[in-house]
Amino acid sequence: AFYASAEQRDRPELRGRPVVVGHDGARGVVAAASYEARRHGCRSAMPIAVARRLCPDLVIVAGRHAHYAAESRRIFAILEAVAPVVEPLSIDEAFMDLSGTEALHGGSPAQTLIRLQNRIWDERGLTVSIGLSFNKFLAKTASDLDKPRGFSVIGRSQALDFLAARPVSTLPGVGPAGAGG
């Protein structure tokens, strides 16, 4: 929802409304959907015509990719000030390694990430969802659990029970075919 969230931040009249970013043409596709639009079933990569049918009150905004890239650079600079290792996954997603940073930040990685989440909100006006775990796979899974502005932790001792209790589609990268449907 990064692009849509940036639009809602920049244009107060869009706040709380179902917004998609994309080209509003016959072959237009949703680049990003706000959480309000997602509640109606709108998703990225969906044809705009389908999104409009799902949500008659939908607001379609043309993308400003240079703007989103600049915003991404600002947020990544904040991440890089906190973590010695930041591995970008996309324009709006990254892995951070906070191993051994407790003394540097005066607290646990969880405390550091809560401060980071609040800093991004205070400085950039955007929410971030955070997943904390002992490996990238579980951290990514945790980050998807409670959006927007979620914070989820999957500890080493909880991992097997956590995974056993969820459908395979919970896992990042597992689509309908991989989930058996």
mmCIF file of C-alpha atoms in Angstrom:
data_model
loop_
_atom_site.group_PDB
_atom_site.id
_atom_site.type_symbol
_atom_site.label_atom_id
_atom_site.label_comp_id
_atom_site.label_asym_id
_atom_site.label_seq_id
_atom_site.Cartn_x
_atom_site.Cartn_y
_atom_site.Cartn_z
ATOM 1 C CA ALA A 1 0.000 0.000 0.000
ATOM 2 C CA PHE A 2 3.079 2.250 -0.083
ATOM 3 C CA TYR A 3 2.110 4.310 -3.132
ATOM 4 C CA ALA A 4 -1.497 4.679 -1.975
ATOM 5 C CA SER A 5 -0.396 5.592 1.562
ATOM 6 C CA ALA A 6 1.922 8.286 0.193
ATOM 7 C CA GLU A 7 -0.959 9.699 -1.846
ATOM 8 C CA GLN A 8 -3.252 9.712 1.180
ATOM 9 C CA ARG A 9 -0.578 11.464 3.236
ATOM 10 C CA ASP A 10 0.042 14.070 0.549
ATOM 11 C CA ARG A 11 -3.634 14.666 -0.259
ATOM 12 C CA PRO A 12 -5.738 14.934 2.909
ATOM 13 C CA GLU A 13 -8.985 14.618 0.927
ATOM 14 C CA LEU A 14 -8.013 10.996 0.171
ATOM 15 C CA ARG A 15 -7.529 9.945 3.802
ATOM 16 C CA GLY A 16 -9.935 7.219 4.859
ATOM 17 C CA ARG A 17 -11.140 6.681 1.305
ATOM 18 C CA PRO A 18 -10.547 3.611 -0.890
ATOM 19 C CA VAL A 19 -7.662 4.616 -3.157
ATOM 20 C CA VAL A 20 -5.759 2.772 -5.847
ATOM 21 C CA VAL A 21 -2.737 4.023 -7.724
ATOM 22 C CA GLY A 22 -2.726 3.123 -11.384
ATOM 23 C CA HIS A 23 -3.662 4.152 -14.902
ATOM 24 C CA ASP A 24 -7.411 4.706 -15.327
ATOM 25 C CA GLY A 25 -7.673 3.383 -18.860
ATOM 26 C CA ALA A 26 -9.221 0.403 -20.573
ATOM 27 C CA ARG A 27 -6.142 -1.693 -19.809
ATOM 28 C CA GLY A 28 -5.167 -0.008 -16.539
ATOM 29 C CA VAL A 29 -3.830 -2.087 -13.671
ATOM 30 C CA VAL A 30 -3.693 -1.378 -9.934
ATOM 31 C CA ALA A 31 -0.134 -0.597 -8.846
ATOM 32 C CA ALA A 32 -1.104 -0.222 -5.168
ATOM 33 C CA ALA A 33 -4.295 -0.324 -3.132
ATOM 34 C CA SER A 34 -4.948 1.467 0.139
ATOM 35 C CA TYR A 35 -6.105 -0.581 3.086
ATOM 36 C CA GLU A 36 -9.585 0.904 2.638
ATOM 37 C CA ALA A 37 -9.636 -0.379 -0.964
ATOM 38 C CA ARG A 38 -8.262 -3.765 0.112
ATOM 39 C CA ARG A 39 -11.290 -4.244 2.371
ATOM 40 C CA HIS A 40 -13.366 -4.289 -0.835
ATOM 41 C CA GLY A 41 -11.097 -6.902 -2.424
ATOM 42 C CA CYS A 42 -8.926 -4.535 -4.493
ATOM 43 C CA ARG A 43 -5.338 -5.738 -4.896
ATOM 44 C CA SER A 44 -2.152 -4.884 -6.736
ATOM 45 C CA ALA A 45 -1.933 -6.218 -10.312
ATOM 46 C CA MET A 46 -5.734 -6.300 -10.591
ATOM 47 C CA PRO A 47 -7.317 -4.645 -13.624
ATOM 48 C CA ILE A 48 -8.682 -1.205 -12.710
ATOM 49 C CA ALA A 49 -12.045 -2.191 -14.224
ATOM 50 C CA VAL A 50 -12.338 -5.085 -11.760
ATOM 51 C CA ALA A 51 -11.323 -2.864 -8.830
ATOM 52 C CA ARG A 52 -13.967 -0.311 -9.843
ATOM 53 C CA ARG A 53 -16.645 -3.055 -9.890
ATOM 54 C CA LEU A 54 -15.587 -4.247 -6.445
ATOM 55 C CA CYS A 55 -15.592 -0.730 -5.030
ATOM 56 C CA PRO A 56 -17.877 1.818 -6.734
ATOM 57 C CA ASP A 57 -16.505 4.640 -4.513
ATOM 58 C CA LEU A 58 -12.934 3.904 -5.568
ATOM 59 C CA VAL A 59 -10.597 6.839 -6.118
ATOM 60 C CA ILE A 60 -8.028 6.205 -8.856
ATOM 61 C CA VAL A 61 -4.831 8.216 -8.695
ATOM 62 C CA ALA A 62 -2.152 8.329 -11.388
ATOM 63 C CA GLY A 63 1.186 7.084 -10.127
ATOM 64 C CA ARG A 64 4.108 9.395 -9.350
ATOM 65 C CA HIS A 65 6.956 6.917 -9.408
ATOM 66 C CA ALA A 66 9.763 9.463 -8.996
ATOM 67 C CA HIS A 67 7.984 10.755 -5.881
ATOM 68 C CA TYR A 68 7.671 7.258 -4.400
ATOM 69 C CA ALA A 69 11.314 6.502 -5.165
ATOM 70 C CA ALA A 70 12.404 9.710 -3.411
ATOM 71 C CA GLU A 71 10.239 8.838 -0.399
ATOM 72 C CA SER A 72 11.705 5.341 -0.356
ATOM 73 C CA ARG A 73 15.239 6.777 -0.300
ATOM 74 C CA ARG A 74 14.327 8.964 2.700
ATOM 75 C CA ILE A 75 12.933 5.992 4.612
ATOM 76 C CA PHE A 76 15.876 3.756 3.703
ATOM 77 C CA ALA A 77 18.211 6.462 5.049
ATOM 78 C CA ILE A 78 16.378 6.189 8.381
ATOM 79 C CA LEU A 79 16.759 2.392 8.311
ATOM 80 C CA GLU A 80 20.462 2.658 7.492
ATOM 81 C CA ALA A 81 20.991 4.969 10.462
ATOM 82 C CA VAL A 82 19.672 2.210 12.740
ATOM 83 C CA ALA A 83 20.986 -1.052 11.302
ATOM 84 C CA PRO A 84 24.475 -1.970 10.161
ATOM 85 C CA VAL A 85 22.973 -4.211 7.459
ATOM 86 C CA VAL A 86 19.911 -3.199 5.420
ATOM 87 C CA GLU A 87 18.947 -5.441 2.511
ATOM 88 C CA PRO A 88 16.331 -3.875 0.218
ATOM 89 C CA LEU A 89 13.674 -6.272 -1.008
ATOM 90 C CA SER A 90 11.668 -3.708 -2.992
ATOM 91 C CA ILE A 91 10.959 0.020 -2.991
ATOM 92 C CA ASP A 92 8.987 -0.364 0.236
ATOM 93 C CA GLU A 93 10.427 -3.410 1.950
ATOM 94 C CA ALA A 94 13.740 -4.404 3.488
ATOM 95 C CA PHE A 95 15.429 -6.841 5.793
ATOM 96 C CA MET A 96 17.504 -5.402 8.636
ATOM 97 C CA ASP A 97 20.041 -7.247 10.749
ATOM 98 C CA LEU A 98 20.061 -5.901 14.292
ATOM 99 C CA SER A 99 22.241 -8.667 15.726
ATOM 100 C CA GLY A 100 24.541 -7.308 18.413
ATOM 101 C CA THR A 101 23.095 -3.780 18.403
ATOM 102 C CA GLU A 102 21.589 -3.841 21.906
ATOM 103 C CA ALA A 103 24.343 -1.716 23.491
ATOM 104 C CA LEU A 104 24.419 0.665 20.534
ATOM 105 C CA HIS A 105 20.672 1.340 20.722
ATOM 106 C CA GLY A 106 20.194 0.936 24.461
ATOM 107 C CA GLY A 107 17.633 -1.822 24.156
ATOM 108 C CA SER A 108 16.535 -4.998 22.474
ATOM 109 C CA PRO A 109 15.929 -5.240 18.725
ATOM 110 C CA ALA A 110 12.174 -5.122 19.469
ATOM 111 C CA GLN A 111 12.573 -1.821 21.340
ATOM 112 C CA THR A 112 14.743 -0.436 18.546
ATOM 113 C CA LEU A 113 12.155 -1.402 15.936
ATOM 114 C CA ILE A 114 9.305 0.194 17.880
ATOM 115 C CA ARG A 115 11.307 3.426 18.035
ATOM 116 C CA LEU A 116 12.035 3.088 14.299
ATOM 117 C CA GLN A 117 8.355 2.570 13.505
ATOM 118 C CA ASN A 118 7.444 5.678 15.503
ATOM 119 C CA ARG A 119 10.255 7.716 13.933
ATOM 120 C CA ILE A 120 9.098 6.912 10.403
ATOM 121 C CA TRP A 121 5.549 7.937 11.342
ATOM 122 C CA ASP A 122 6.741 11.163 13.018
ATOM 123 C CA GLU A 123 9.190 12.175 10.272
ATOM 124 C CA ARG A 124 7.541 10.813 7.121
ATOM 125 C CA GLY A 125 3.863 10.432 8.044
ATOM 126 C CA LEU A 126 3.763 6.823 6.839
ATOM 127 C CA THR A 127 3.026 3.626 8.698
ATOM 128 C CA VAL A 128 5.296 0.611 8.537
ATOM 129 C CA SER A 129 4.611 -2.985 9.468
ATOM 130 C CA ILE A 130 7.430 -4.834 11.154
ATOM 131 C CA GLY A 131 8.169 -8.513 11.525
ATOM 132 C CA LEU A 132 10.891 -9.605 13.913
ATOM 133 C CA SER A 133 12.335 -13.088 13.894
ATOM 134 C CA PHE A 134 15.556 -15.063 13.834
ATOM 135 C CA ASN A 135 15.555 -15.520 10.043
ATOM 136 C CA LYS A 136 14.382 -13.575 6.993
ATOM 137 C CA PHE A 137 11.661 -16.022 6.024
ATOM 138 C CA LEU A 138 9.897 -15.766 9.384
ATOM 139 C CA ALA A 139 10.524 -12.019 9.683
ATOM 140 C CA LYS A 140 8.778 -11.487 6.332
ATOM 141 C CA THR A 141 5.932 -13.774 7.423
ATOM 142 C CA ALA A 142 5.581 -11.834 10.691
ATOM 143 C CA SER A 143 5.555 -8.471 8.899
ATOM 144 C CA ASP A 144 2.477 -9.520 6.915
ATOM 145 C CA LEU A 145 0.419 -10.537 9.957
ATOM 146 C CA ASP A 146 -0.936 -7.246 11.258
ATOM 147 C CA LYS A 147 -1.088 -4.459 8.696
ATOM 148 C CA PRO A 148 -1.091 -1.497 8.676
ATOM 149 C CA ARG A 149 1.344 -0.428 11.400
ATOM 150 C CA GLY A 150 1.678 -3.934 12.708
ATOM 151 C CA PHE A 151 4.440 -5.344 14.843
ATOM 152 C CA SER A 152 4.707 -9.116 15.100
ATOM 153 C CA VAL A 153 7.386 -11.332 16.568
ATOM 154 C CA ILE A 154 8.008 -15.006 15.837
ATOM 155 C CA GLY A 155 10.539 -16.324 18.330
ATOM 156 C CA ARG A 156 12.754 -19.339 17.779
ATOM 157 C CA SER A 157 10.823 -21.412 20.336
ATOM 158 C CA GLN A 158 7.461 -20.446 18.759
ATOM 159 C CA ALA A 159 8.321 -20.989 15.105
ATOM 160 C CA LEU A 160 7.228 -24.605 14.628
ATOM 161 C CA ASP A 161 3.927 -24.161 16.491
ATOM 162 C CA PHE A 162 3.294 -20.893 14.654
ATOM 163 C CA LEU A 163 3.832 -22.489 11.245
ATOM 164 C CA ALA A 164 1.898 -25.671 12.075
ATOM 165 C CA ALA A 165 -1.198 -23.648 12.987
ATOM 166 C CA ARG A 166 -1.374 -21.742 9.699
ATOM 167 C CA PRO A 167 -2.209 -22.588 6.116
ATOM 168 C CA VAL A 168 0.702 -22.805 3.707
ATOM 169 C CA SER A 169 -0.662 -19.677 1.945
ATOM 170 C CA THR A 170 0.505 -17.663 4.994
ATOM 171 C CA LEU A 171 4.062 -18.074 3.782
ATOM 172 C CA PRO A 172 5.614 -15.400 1.560
ATOM 173 C CA GLY A 173 5.757 -16.410 -2.085
ATOM 174 C CA VAL A 174 3.166 -19.181 -1.803
ATOM 175 C CA GLY A 175 0.347 -18.420 -4.212
ATOM 176 C CA PRO A 176 -2.835 -20.347 -5.020
ATOM 177 C CA ALA A 177 -1.010 -22.995 -7.070
ATOM 178 C CA GLY A 178 1.514 -23.702 -4.330
ATOM 179 C CA ALA A 179 -1.245 -23.756 -1.710
ATOM 180 C CA GLY A 180 -3.070 -26.491 -3.611
ATOM 181 C CA GLY A 181 -5.899 -24.336 -4.930
#
